[in-house]
Coordinates of C-alpha atoms and ligand atoms in Angstrom, one line a residue:
X22 CA 69.9 -4.0 107.6
X23 CA 72.4 -4.8 104.8
X24 CA 74.0 -1.6 103.6
X25 CA 76.9 -1.4 101.1
X26 CA 79.9 0.8 101.9
X27 CA 80.4 3.4 99.1
X28 CA 83.3 5.7 99.0
X29 CA 82.5 9.2 97.8
X30 CA 82.8 9.6 94.0
X31 CA 81.9 6.0 93.3
X32 CA 80.8 5.1 89.8
X33 CA 77.5 3.4 88.9
X34 CA 79.4 0.2 88.3
X35 CA 81.0 0.4 91.8
X36 CA 77.7 1.1 93.3
X37 CA 76.1 -1.9 91.6
X38 CA 78.9 -4.2 92.7
X39 CA 78.7 -2.9 96.3
X40 CA 75.0 -3.7 96.2
X41 CA 75.6 -7.2 94.8
X42 CA 78.3 -7.9 97.5
X43 CA 76.1 -6.7 100.3
X44 CA 73.4 -9.1 99.2
X45 CA 75.6 -12.1 98.1
X46 CA 78.5 -13.1 100.3
X47 CA 79.7 -15.6 97.6
X48 CA 80.0 -12.8 95.1
X49 CA 81.7 -10.7 97.8
X50 CA 84.2 -13.6 98.3
X51 CA 84.8 -14.0 94.6
X52 CA 85.3 -10.3 93.8
X53 CA 86.7 -8.7 97.0
X54 CA 88.6 -11.7 98.4
X55 CA 89.5 -13.4 95.1
X56 CA 88.1 -16.6 96.6
X57 CA 85.7 -18.9 94.9
X58 CA 83.6 -20.7 97.5
X59 CA 82.7 -24.4 97.0
X60 CA 78.9 -25.0 96.3
X61 CA 78.1 -26.0 99.9
X62 CA 80.0 -23.0 101.2
X63 CA 78.1 -20.6 98.9
X64 CA 74.8 -22.2 99.8
X65 CA 75.5 -21.8 103.5
X66 CA 76.7 -18.2 103.5
X67 CA 73.9 -17.1 101.2
X68 CA 71.2 -18.6 103.3
X69 CA 72.6 -17.2 106.5
X70 CA 73.3 -13.7 105.1
X71 CA 69.8 -13.4 103.7
X72 CA 68.3 -14.5 107.0
X73 CA 66.7 -17.5 105.3
X74 CA 68.6 -19.6 107.9
X75 CA 69.0 -18.1 111.4
X76 CA 70.5 -21.4 112.7
X77 CA 72.8 -23.6 110.8
X78 CA 74.7 -26.8 111.8
X79 CA 77.4 -28.2 109.5
X80 CA 79.3 -31.4 110.0
X81 CA 82.2 -31.5 107.7
X82 CA 85.3 -33.4 106.7
X83 CA 88.5 -32.1 108.1
X84 CA 90.1 -29.5 105.8
X85 CA 86.9 -29.0 103.9
X86 CA 86.9 -25.3 104.5
X87 CA 84.8 -24.8 107.6
X88 CA 86.8 -22.1 109.2
X89 CA 87.3 -20.3 105.9
X90 CA 83.5 -20.3 105.3
X91 CA 82.9 -18.9 108.8
X92 CA 85.5 -16.2 108.3
X93 CA 83.8 -15.1 105.0
X94 CA 80.5 -14.9 106.8
X95 CA 82.0 -13.0 109.7
X96 CA 83.8 -10.5 107.4
X97 CA 80.6 -10.1 105.3
X98 CA 78.5 -9.4 108.4
X99 CA 80.9 -6.8 109.8
X100 CA 81.3 -5.1 106.4
X101 CA 77.6 -4.9 105.5
X102 CA 75.8 -4.6 108.8
X103 CA 77.2 -1.4 110.3
X104 CA 77.3 -1.4 114.1
X105 CA 76.9 -5.2 114.3
X106 CA 78.6 -7.5 116.7
X107 CA 80.0 -10.9 115.6
X108 CA 81.2 -13.3 118.2
X109 CA 83.6 -16.1 117.3
X110 CA 83.8 -19.0 119.7
X111 CA 85.7 -22.3 119.7
X112 CA 86.8 -24.9 122.3
X113 CA 90.0 -22.8 123.1
X114 CA 90.8 -19.1 122.7
X115 CA 93.7 -20.1 120.4
X116 CA 91.2 -21.7 117.9
X117 CA 88.7 -18.8 118.0
X118 CA 91.6 -16.3 117.6
X119 CA 92.8 -18.2 114.5
X120 CA 89.3 -17.8 113.1
X121 CA 89.3 -14.1 114.0
X122 CA 92.7 -13.7 112.2
X123 CA 91.2 -15.2 109.0
X124 CA 88.2 -12.9 109.3
X125 CA 90.3 -9.8 109.8
X126 CA 92.6 -10.7 107.0
X127 CA 89.6 -10.9 104.7
X128 CA 88.4 -7.6 105.9
X129 CA 91.7 -5.9 105.2
X130 CA 91.3 -7.0 101.5
X131 CA 88.0 -5.2 101.1
X132 CA 88.2 -1.7 99.4
X133 CA 86.5 0.9 101.6
X134 CA 86.7 -1.1 104.8
X135 CA 88.9 0.2 107.6
X136 CA 89.8 -1.4 110.9
X137 CA 89.7 1.4 113.5
X138 CA 90.9 -0.8 116.3
X139 CA 92.6 -4.1 115.7
X140 CA 94.1 -6.4 118.3
X141 CA 95.1 -10.1 118.2
X142 CA 91.6 -11.2 119.3
X143 CA 89.2 -8.4 118.2
X144 CA 88.6 -5.5 115.9
X145 CA 86.3 -2.6 115.4
X146 CA 85.6 -1.2 111.9
X147 CA 85.0 2.5 111.1
X148 CA 81.4 1.5 110.4
X149 CA 81.0 0.6 114.1
X150 CA 80.9 -3.2 113.6
X151 CA 83.0 -5.4 115.9
X152 CA 84.3 -8.9 115.7
X153 CA 85.5 -10.6 118.9
X154 CA 87.0 -14.0 119.5
X155 CA 86.5 -15.7 122.8
X156 CA 87.0 -19.2 124.4
X157 CA 83.9 -21.5 124.3
X158 CA 82.6 -20.8 127.9
X159 CA 79.5 -19.0 129.0
X160 CA 81.5 -16.7 131.3
X161 CA 83.3 -15.0 128.4
X162 CA 80.3 -14.1 126.4
X163 CA 78.1 -12.8 129.3
X164 CA 79.5 -9.3 128.9
X165 CA 78.5 -9.0 125.3
X166 CA 75.0 -8.1 124.2
X167 CA 72.9 -8.4 121.0
X168 CA 75.2 -10.2 118.6
X169 CA 74.1 -10.3 114.9
X170 CA 76.1 -13.5 114.4
X171 CA 77.6 -16.1 116.7
X172 CA 79.9 -18.7 115.2
X173 CA 81.1 -21.8 117.1
X174 CA 84.0 -23.5 115.3
X175 CA 84.7 -27.1 116.2
X176 CA 81.5 -26.9 118.1
X177 CA 81.3 -30.7 118.9
X178 CA 84.5 -30.2 121.0
X179 CA 83.3 -27.4 123.2
X180 CA 83.2 -28.8 126.8
X181 CA 79.5 -29.2 127.9
X182 CA 80.2 -28.1 131.5
X183 CA 81.2 -24.6 130.3
X184 CA 77.5 -23.8 129.8
X185 CA 78.1 -22.1 126.4
X186 CA 75.0 -23.2 124.6
X187 CA 72.8 -22.5 127.5
X188 CA 74.1 -18.9 127.5
X189 CA 74.2 -18.3 123.7
X190 CA 70.7 -19.4 122.8
X191 CA 68.7 -16.9 125.0
X192 CA 71.2 -14.2 124.0
X193 CA 70.4 -14.8 120.3
X194 CA 66.7 -14.9 121.0
X195 CA 66.8 -11.4 122.3
X196 CA 68.9 -10.0 119.4
X197 CA 67.3 -12.1 116.7
X198 CA 70.9 -13.0 115.8
X199 CA 72.2 -15.9 113.7
X200 CA 74.0 -19.0 115.0
X201 CA 76.4 -21.1 112.9
X202 CA 77.9 -24.3 114.4
X203 CA 80.6 -26.1 112.4
X204 CA 82.5 -29.2 113.4
X205 CA 84.0 -32.6 112.6
X206 CA 82.1 -35.3 114.6
X207 CA 83.0 -36.0 118.2
X208 CA 81.0 -39.0 119.2
X209 CA 77.3 -39.5 120.0
X210 CA 77.1 -37.1 122.8
X211 CA 76.5 -33.5 123.7
X212 CA 74.6 -30.5 122.4
X213 CA 76.1 -30.6 118.9
X214 CA 75.3 -34.2 118.3
X215 CA 71.7 -33.7 119.7
X216 CA 71.0 -30.9 117.3
X217 CA 72.6 -32.7 114.3
X218 CA 70.4 -35.8 115.0
X219 CA 67.2 -33.9 115.6
X220 CA 67.5 -30.4 114.4
X221 CA 63.8 -29.6 114.0
X222 CA 62.5 -27.0 111.5
X223 CA 64.6 -24.1 112.8
X224 CA 68.0 -25.4 111.7
X225 CA 69.7 -25.6 108.3
X226 CA 71.6 -28.9 108.3
X227 CA 74.6 -29.4 106.0
X228 CA 76.8 -32.4 105.8
X229 CA 80.1 -32.2 103.9
X230 CA 82.0 -35.5 103.4
X231 CA 85.4 -35.3 101.7
X232 CA 83.9 -36.1 98.4
X233 CA 82.3 -32.6 98.4
X234 CA 85.7 -30.9 98.8
X235 CA 87.5 -30.6 95.5
X236 CA 90.9 -30.3 97.2
X237 CA 90.8 -33.7 98.9
X238 CA 91.7 -36.6 96.6
X239 CA 90.7 -40.3 96.8
X240 CA 94.5 -41.0 96.8
X241 CA 94.9 -38.9 100.0
X242 CA 92.0 -40.7 101.7
X243 CA 93.4 -44.1 100.8
X244 CA 96.7 -43.1 102.3
X245 CA 94.9 -41.9 105.5
X246 CA 93.1 -45.3 105.6
X247 CA 96.4 -47.1 105.4
X248 CA 98.2 -45.0 108.0
X249 CA 95.4 -44.2 110.5
X250 CA 92.8 -46.9 109.8
X251 CA 89.2 -47.0 108.6
X252 CA 87.7 -45.6 111.8
X253 CA 89.8 -42.5 111.6
X254 CA 88.8 -41.9 108.0
X255 CA 85.1 -42.5 108.8
X256 CA 85.2 -39.9 111.7
X257 CA 87.5 -37.3 110.3
X258 CA 86.5 -37.3 106.6
X259 CA 83.1 -39.1 106.3
X260 CA 81.0 -37.6 109.1
X261 CA 80.7 -40.7 111.3
X262 CA 79.6 -40.0 114.8
X263 CA 81.5 -43.0 116.3
X264 CA 81.8 -43.6 120.0
X265 CA 83.1 -40.7 122.0
X266 CA 86.9 -40.7 122.2
X267 CA 87.7 -41.9 125.7
X268 CA 84.7 -44.2 125.8
X269 CA 86.0 -47.6 127.1
X270 CA 83.8 -49.9 125.2
X271 CA 82.6 -49.4 121.7
X272 CA 78.9 -49.1 121.0
X273 CA 78.7 -52.5 119.5
X274 CA 80.2 -54.1 122.6
X275 CA 77.7 -52.2 124.8
X276 CA 74.8 -53.2 122.7
X277 CA 75.9 -56.8 122.7
X278 CA 75.9 -57.1 126.5
X279 CA 72.3 -55.7 126.8
X280 CA 70.1 -58.7 126.8
X281 CA 66.7 -57.7 125.4
X282 CA 65.1 -60.5 127.3
X283 CA 66.0 -59.2 130.7
X284 CA 63.2 -57.3 132.5
X285 CA 63.8 -53.5 132.5
X286 CA 64.9 -52.1 135.9
X287 CA 62.4 -49.9 137.5
X288 CA 63.8 -47.7 140.3
X289 CA 61.5 -46.5 143.0
X290 CA 62.6 -43.9 145.5
Ligands
LIG11 N1 86.6 -22.5 98.5 C1 87.9 -22.7 98.6 N2 88.8 -22.6 97.6 C2 90.1 -22.8 97.8 N3 90.7 -23.1 99.0 C3 89.9 -23.2 100.0 C4 88.5 -23.0 99.9 N4 87.9 -23.3 101.2 C5 89.0 -23.5 102.0 N5 90.1 -23.5 101.3 C6 91.5 -23.8 101.8 O1 91.5 -25.1 102.4 C7 92.3 -25.2 103.6 C8 91.5 -25.7 104.7 O2 90.5 -24.7 105.0 P1 89.9 -24.6 106.5 O3 88.9 -23.5 106.5 O4 91.1 -24.3 107.5 O5 89.3 -26.0 106.8 P2 88.7 -26.7 108.1 O6 88.4 -25.6 109.0 O7 87.5 -27.4 107.6 O8 89.7 -27.7 108.6 C9 92.8 -23.8 103.8 O9 94.1 -23.7 103.2 C10 91.9 -22.9 103.0 O10 92.4 -21.7 102.5
LIG12 MG1 89.0 -25.2 111.0

């Protein structure tokens, strides 16, 4: 349940704005964090905070504000869902800890919110909520139960053999928690790519090319094209799921050597 935090002696105006902030994370960001979210960021955090979207996948341009959006949602969840657990995951602990640091910095700006315990990787609020950051492996999250929100930053880069997604999905089913995956593309492979290509009805799917980020200019993109080439710009800024890095032959070359006239191999054991 969403519940605003009201210090004793609050005025009616303060009560009204606490109510608004508990219902609307974009208004919370604007008023409590002095941060105006971009339209896609507002849309995402509103739909997730209201429960309209329990699963969201976003493929974004580099520097579009993925981690910032996730940090706003994490801070909002901890502040307005007393006793909730938010788990932040990323390919490495360093990355998830960075996301945690952003979330905790936001929380410290909110009047009426106090961090009772605060380490480099996790915190507990006086309302009983916790935010923890962990590396993207199943082993780390097994000890945690019933998260209200799980965020996987740079989700396309989480190693598949860590079993993370196999562990997270049943965990969320039990707690009816929400899942947010954010990433730049990382080739046509893995759980993230599969969900993005075929999300089904359960997922909110948001794509954010650089043109939707007001802080990235066409001049910057042209410079990147000159320095790093068109493939780099397509993958990092324009959401292209190109061949996986490390793939020896590009997809066009592989397609070219598959002769459609050859009979299909049928293997019998
Ligand atoms: N809505 C916004 N308004 C102003 N600055 C923003 C906004 N969203 C993100 N930023 C800034 O843009 C930069 C990149 O954000 P970040 O969340 O790290 O991007 P990403 O994770 O997509 O690479 C940061 O300096 C962040 O503060
Ligand atoms: Mg980031």
